[in-house]
Short mmCIF file of C-alpha atoms in Angstrom, two decimals:
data_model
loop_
_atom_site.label_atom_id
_atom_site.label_comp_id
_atom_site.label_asym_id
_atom_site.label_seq_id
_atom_site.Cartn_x
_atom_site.Cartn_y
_atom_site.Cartn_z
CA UNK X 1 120.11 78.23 181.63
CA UNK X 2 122.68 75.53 182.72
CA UNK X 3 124.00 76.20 185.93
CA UNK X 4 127.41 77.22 186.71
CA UNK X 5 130.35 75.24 184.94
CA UNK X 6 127.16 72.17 184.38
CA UNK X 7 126.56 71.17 180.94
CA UNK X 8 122.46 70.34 180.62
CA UNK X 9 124.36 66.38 178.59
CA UNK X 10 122.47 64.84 176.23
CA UNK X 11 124.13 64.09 172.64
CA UNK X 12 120.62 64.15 171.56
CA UNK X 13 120.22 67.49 170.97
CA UNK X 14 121.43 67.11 167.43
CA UNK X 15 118.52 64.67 166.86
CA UNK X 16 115.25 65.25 165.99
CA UNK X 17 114.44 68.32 168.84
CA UNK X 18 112.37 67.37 171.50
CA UNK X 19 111.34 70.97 171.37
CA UNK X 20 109.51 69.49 168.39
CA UNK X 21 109.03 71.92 165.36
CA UNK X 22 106.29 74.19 166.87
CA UNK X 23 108.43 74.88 170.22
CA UNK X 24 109.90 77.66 168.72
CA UNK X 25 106.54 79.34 168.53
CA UNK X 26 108.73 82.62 170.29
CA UNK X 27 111.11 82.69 167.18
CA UNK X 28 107.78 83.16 164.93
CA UNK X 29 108.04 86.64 165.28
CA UNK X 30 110.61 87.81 163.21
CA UNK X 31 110.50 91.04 161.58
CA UNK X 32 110.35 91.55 157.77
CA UNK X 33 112.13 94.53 158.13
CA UNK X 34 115.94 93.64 156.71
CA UNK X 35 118.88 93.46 158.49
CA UNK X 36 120.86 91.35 155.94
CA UNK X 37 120.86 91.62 152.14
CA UNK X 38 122.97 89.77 149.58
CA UNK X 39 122.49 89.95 146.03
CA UNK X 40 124.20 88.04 143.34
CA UNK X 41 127.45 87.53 146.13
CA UNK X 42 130.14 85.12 144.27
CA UNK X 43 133.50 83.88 145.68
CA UNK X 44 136.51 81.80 144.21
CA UNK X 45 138.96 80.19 145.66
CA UNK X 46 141.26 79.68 142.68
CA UNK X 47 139.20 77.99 140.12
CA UNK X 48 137.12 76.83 143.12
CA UNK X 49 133.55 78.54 142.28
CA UNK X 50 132.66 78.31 146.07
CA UNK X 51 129.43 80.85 146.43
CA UNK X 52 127.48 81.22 143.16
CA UNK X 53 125.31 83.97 143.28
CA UNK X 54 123.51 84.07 146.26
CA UNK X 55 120.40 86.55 147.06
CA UNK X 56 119.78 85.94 150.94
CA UNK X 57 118.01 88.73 153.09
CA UNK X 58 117.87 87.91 156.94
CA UNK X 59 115.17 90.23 158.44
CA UNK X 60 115.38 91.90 161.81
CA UNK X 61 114.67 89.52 164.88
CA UNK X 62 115.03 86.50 162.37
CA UNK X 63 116.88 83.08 162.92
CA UNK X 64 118.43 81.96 159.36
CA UNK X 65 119.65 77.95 159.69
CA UNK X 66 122.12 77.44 156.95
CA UNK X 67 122.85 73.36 156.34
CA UNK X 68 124.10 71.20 153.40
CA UNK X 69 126.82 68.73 153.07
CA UNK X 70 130.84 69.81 153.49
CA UNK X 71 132.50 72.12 150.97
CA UNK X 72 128.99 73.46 150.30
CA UNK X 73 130.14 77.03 150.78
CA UNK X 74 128.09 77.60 154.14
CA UNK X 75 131.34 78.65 156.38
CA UNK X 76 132.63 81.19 153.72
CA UNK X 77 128.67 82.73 153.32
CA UNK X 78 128.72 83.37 157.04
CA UNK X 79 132.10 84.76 157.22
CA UNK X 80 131.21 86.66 153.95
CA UNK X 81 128.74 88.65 155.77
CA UNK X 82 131.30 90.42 158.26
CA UNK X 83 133.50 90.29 155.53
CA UNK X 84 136.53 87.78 157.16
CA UNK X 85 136.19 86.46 153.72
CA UNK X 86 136.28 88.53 150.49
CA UNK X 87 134.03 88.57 147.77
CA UNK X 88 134.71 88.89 144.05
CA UNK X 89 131.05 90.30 142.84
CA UNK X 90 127.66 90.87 144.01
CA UNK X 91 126.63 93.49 147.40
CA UNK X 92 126.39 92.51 150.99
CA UNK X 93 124.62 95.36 153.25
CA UNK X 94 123.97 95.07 157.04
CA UNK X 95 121.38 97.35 158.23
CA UNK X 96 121.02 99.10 155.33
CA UNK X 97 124.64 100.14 155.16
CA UNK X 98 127.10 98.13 152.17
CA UNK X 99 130.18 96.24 154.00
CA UNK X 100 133.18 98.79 153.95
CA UNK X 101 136.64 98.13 152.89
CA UNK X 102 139.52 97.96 155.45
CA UNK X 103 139.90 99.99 158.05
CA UNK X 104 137.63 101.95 160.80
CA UNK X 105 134.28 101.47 159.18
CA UNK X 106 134.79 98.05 158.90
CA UNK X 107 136.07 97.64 162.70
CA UNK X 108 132.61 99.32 163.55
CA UNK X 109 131.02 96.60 161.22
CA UNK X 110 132.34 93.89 163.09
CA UNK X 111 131.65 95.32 166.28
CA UNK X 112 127.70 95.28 165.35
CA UNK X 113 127.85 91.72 163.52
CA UNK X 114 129.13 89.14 166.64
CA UNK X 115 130.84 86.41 165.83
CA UNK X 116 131.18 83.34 166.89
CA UNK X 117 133.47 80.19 165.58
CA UNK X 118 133.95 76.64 165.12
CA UNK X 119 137.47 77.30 167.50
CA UNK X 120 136.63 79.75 170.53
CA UNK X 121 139.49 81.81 169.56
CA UNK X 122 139.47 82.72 173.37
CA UNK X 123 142.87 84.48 174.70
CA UNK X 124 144.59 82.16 176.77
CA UNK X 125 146.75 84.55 178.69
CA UNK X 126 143.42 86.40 179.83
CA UNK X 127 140.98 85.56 182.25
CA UNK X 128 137.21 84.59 181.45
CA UNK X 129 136.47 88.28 182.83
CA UNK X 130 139.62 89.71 180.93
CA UNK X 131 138.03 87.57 177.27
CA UNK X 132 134.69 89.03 177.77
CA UNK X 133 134.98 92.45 178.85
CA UNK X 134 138.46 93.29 176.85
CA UNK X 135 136.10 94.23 173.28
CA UNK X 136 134.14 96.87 174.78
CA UNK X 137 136.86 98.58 176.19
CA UNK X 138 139.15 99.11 173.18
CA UNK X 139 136.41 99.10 170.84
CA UNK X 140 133.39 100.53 172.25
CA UNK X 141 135.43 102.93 174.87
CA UNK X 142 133.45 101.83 177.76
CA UNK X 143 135.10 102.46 181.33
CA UNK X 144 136.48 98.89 182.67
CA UNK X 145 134.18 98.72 185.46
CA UNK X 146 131.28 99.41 183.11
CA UNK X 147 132.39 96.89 180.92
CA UNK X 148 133.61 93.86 184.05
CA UNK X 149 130.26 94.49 184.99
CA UNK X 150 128.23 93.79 182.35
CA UNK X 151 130.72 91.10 181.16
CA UNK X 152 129.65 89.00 184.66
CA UNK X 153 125.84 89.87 183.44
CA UNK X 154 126.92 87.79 180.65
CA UNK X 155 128.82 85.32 182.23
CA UNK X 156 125.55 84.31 185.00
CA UNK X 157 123.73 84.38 181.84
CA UNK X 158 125.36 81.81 180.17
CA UNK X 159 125.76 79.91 182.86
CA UNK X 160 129.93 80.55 184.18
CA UNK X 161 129.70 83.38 186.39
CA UNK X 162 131.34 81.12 188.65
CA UNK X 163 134.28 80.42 186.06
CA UNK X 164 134.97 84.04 185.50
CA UNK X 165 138.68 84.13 187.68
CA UNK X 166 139.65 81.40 185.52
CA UNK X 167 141.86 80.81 182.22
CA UNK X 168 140.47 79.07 179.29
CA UNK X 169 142.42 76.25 179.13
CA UNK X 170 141.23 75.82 182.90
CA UNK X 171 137.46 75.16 180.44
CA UNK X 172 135.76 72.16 178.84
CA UNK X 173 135.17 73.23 175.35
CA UNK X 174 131.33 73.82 176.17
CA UNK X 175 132.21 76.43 178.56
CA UNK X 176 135.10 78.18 176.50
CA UNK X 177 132.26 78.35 173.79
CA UNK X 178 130.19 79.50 175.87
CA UNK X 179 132.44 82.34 177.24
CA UNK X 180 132.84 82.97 173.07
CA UNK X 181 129.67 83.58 173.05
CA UNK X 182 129.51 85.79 176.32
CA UNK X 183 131.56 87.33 174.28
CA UNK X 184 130.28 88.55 171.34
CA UNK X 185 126.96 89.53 173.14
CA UNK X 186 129.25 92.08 175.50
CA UNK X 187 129.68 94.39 172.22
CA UNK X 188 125.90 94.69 171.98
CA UNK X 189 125.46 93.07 168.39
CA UNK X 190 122.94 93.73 166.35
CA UNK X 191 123.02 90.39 164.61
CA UNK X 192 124.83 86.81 165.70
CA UNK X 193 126.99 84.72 163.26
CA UNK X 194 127.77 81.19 164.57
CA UNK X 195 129.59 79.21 162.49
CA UNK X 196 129.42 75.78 163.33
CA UNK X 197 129.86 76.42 166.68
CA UNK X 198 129.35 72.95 168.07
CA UNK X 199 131.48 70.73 165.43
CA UNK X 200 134.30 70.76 167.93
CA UNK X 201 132.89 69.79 171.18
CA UNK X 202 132.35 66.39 172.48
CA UNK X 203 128.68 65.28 172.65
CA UNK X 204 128.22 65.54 175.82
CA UNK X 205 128.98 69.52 175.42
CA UNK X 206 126.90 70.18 172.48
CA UNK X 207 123.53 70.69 174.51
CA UNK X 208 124.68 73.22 176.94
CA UNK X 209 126.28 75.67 174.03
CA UNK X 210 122.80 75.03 171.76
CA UNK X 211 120.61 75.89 175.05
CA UNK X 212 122.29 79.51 175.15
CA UNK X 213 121.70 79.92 171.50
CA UNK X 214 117.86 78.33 171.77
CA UNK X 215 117.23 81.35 174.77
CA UNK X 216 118.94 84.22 172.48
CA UNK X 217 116.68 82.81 169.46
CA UNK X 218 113.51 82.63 171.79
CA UNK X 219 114.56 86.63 172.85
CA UNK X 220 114.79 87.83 169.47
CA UNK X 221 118.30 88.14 168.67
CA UNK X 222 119.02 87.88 165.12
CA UNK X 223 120.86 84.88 163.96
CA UNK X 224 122.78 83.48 161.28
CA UNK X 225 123.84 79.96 162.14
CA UNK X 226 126.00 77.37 160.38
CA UNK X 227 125.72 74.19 162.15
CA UNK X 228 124.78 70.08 161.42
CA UNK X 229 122.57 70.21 164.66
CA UNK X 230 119.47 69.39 162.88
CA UNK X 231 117.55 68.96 166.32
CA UNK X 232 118.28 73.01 166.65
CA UNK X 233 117.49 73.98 162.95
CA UNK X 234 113.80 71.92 163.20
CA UNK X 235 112.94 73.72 166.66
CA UNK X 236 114.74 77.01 166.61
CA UNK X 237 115.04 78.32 163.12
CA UNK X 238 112.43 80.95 161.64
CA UNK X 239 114.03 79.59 158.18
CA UNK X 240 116.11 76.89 156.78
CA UNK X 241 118.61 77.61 153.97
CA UNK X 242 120.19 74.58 152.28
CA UNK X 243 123.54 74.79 150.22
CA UNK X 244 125.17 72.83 147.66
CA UNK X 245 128.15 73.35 145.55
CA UNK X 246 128.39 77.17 146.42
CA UNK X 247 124.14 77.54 145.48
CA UNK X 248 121.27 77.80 147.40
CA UNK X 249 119.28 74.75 146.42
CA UNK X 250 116.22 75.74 149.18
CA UNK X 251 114.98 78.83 151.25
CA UNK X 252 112.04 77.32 153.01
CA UNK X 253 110.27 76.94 157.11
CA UNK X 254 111.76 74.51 159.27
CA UNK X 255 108.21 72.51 159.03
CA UNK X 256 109.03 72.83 154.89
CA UNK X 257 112.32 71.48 154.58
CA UNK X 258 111.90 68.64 157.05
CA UNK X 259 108.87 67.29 156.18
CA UNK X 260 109.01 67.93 152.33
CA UNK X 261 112.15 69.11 150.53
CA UNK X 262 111.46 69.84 147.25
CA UNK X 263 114.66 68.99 145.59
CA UNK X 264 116.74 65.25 145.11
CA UNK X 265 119.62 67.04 146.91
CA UNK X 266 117.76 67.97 149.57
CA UNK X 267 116.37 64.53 150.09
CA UNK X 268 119.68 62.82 149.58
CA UNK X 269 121.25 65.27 152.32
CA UNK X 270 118.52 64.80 154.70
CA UNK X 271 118.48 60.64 153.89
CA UNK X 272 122.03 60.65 155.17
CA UNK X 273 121.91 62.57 157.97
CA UNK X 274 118.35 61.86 159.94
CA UNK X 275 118.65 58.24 159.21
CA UNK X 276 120.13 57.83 163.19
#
């Protein structure tokens, strides 16, 4: 892990993964048991047909990479599945249970589905300590002490233990995203939704957030990530998804997708954006 407040640089790590495809031999593992299932999920915005009737299922221990071009519907899938975005038709369960409607069930939803976004969405009156261990507390009911304990497990293990007395705008964006995801992991998720978590950083940040979320993939947590780090998707993913226009166009193994995408749209996409 990066050391404390040190980025591990490198604006390479959106390129071609010097992990290389088979380094994430660890993330092989994934269980077929199901963790996620959508079945014929649509959304509109307006007369904006933006998911068109998507079947997923994300199994236990599994790391789902979902790419494809902008206004291909990946952010509002991923924000689908916690339900901060509505849908019109179709199921989404999560662990065998359907999303509930407003209110407490839903809270302890969200508190099992960890969330991380393009924006850290950190509290900038609170302390790194304060941002981490404040969920657990009011949501969990876990005594402060319990919870400012494991919150500076998290910290050291993402790197800012160092950084925990601090406010967030005291923070390069790497290490407020960072302390995002510290974050989520202090509720004890059962799966991780990043969406697009990089897009905002400067280069020289992007490695040290995508290092964190290589070590959860290579421990087993399960993952749902929205993101144009192709470097990450070839060496980290158990499974590529590619969107377009609200559908999914392919389902397929990093290995797959790279090497031989079965579709023009595919190709086009991946024409575009490996030709660096």
């Amino acid at each position: 892990m990066a050391a404390d407040g040190a980025g591990t640089g490198g604006a390479g790590a959106g390129g071609a993964g010097t992990e290389g495809a088979g380094a994430g031999g660890a993330v092989t593992a994934a269980s077929s048991d199901p963790l996620i299932e959508l079945r014929g999920v649509n959304k509109h915005f307006g007369s904006l047909h933006v998911l068109k009737d998507i079947d997923l299922t994300v199994g236990r221990g599994e790391v789902l990479v979902v790419i494809g071009p902008s206004g291909s519907g990946k952010s509002t899938l991923c924000r689908a599945i916690n339900r901060l975005e509505t849908i019109d038709s179709g199921t989404i369960a999560v662990d065998g249970e359907p999303l509930p409607e407003e209110g407490r069930e839903l809270a302890k939803l969200r508190a099992d589905v960890g969330m991380v976004f393009q924006s850290f969405n950190l509290f900038a009156h609170k302390t790194v300590l304060e941002n981490v261990a404040l969920a657990p507390v009011r949501v969990r009911g876990r005594r402060k002490d319990q919870a400012e304990q494991r919150a500076m497990e998290l910290l050291h293990r993402v790197g800012l233990s160092s950084q925990a007395p601090k406010y967030p705008a005291q923070l390069s964006g790497g290490q407020q995203q960072r302390v995002a995801i510290a974050r989520a992991l202090a509720m004890d998720p059962k799966v991780m939704l990043f969406d697009e978590p990089t897009s905002a950083l400067d280069p020289e940040m992007i490695n040290e957030v995508l290092e964190v979320m290589r070590q959860l993939a290579q421990e087993g947590m399960t993952m749902v990530v929205v993101t144009h780090e192709m470097g990450f998707a070839r060496a980290s993913a158990n499974r590529v998804v590619f969107m377009a226009d609200g559908a999914i166009v392919e389902d397929r193994t990093p290995e797959e997708f790279f090497t031989a995408p079965e579709t023009d749209r595919a190709k086009d996409f991946l024409s575009k954006i490996l030709k660096h």
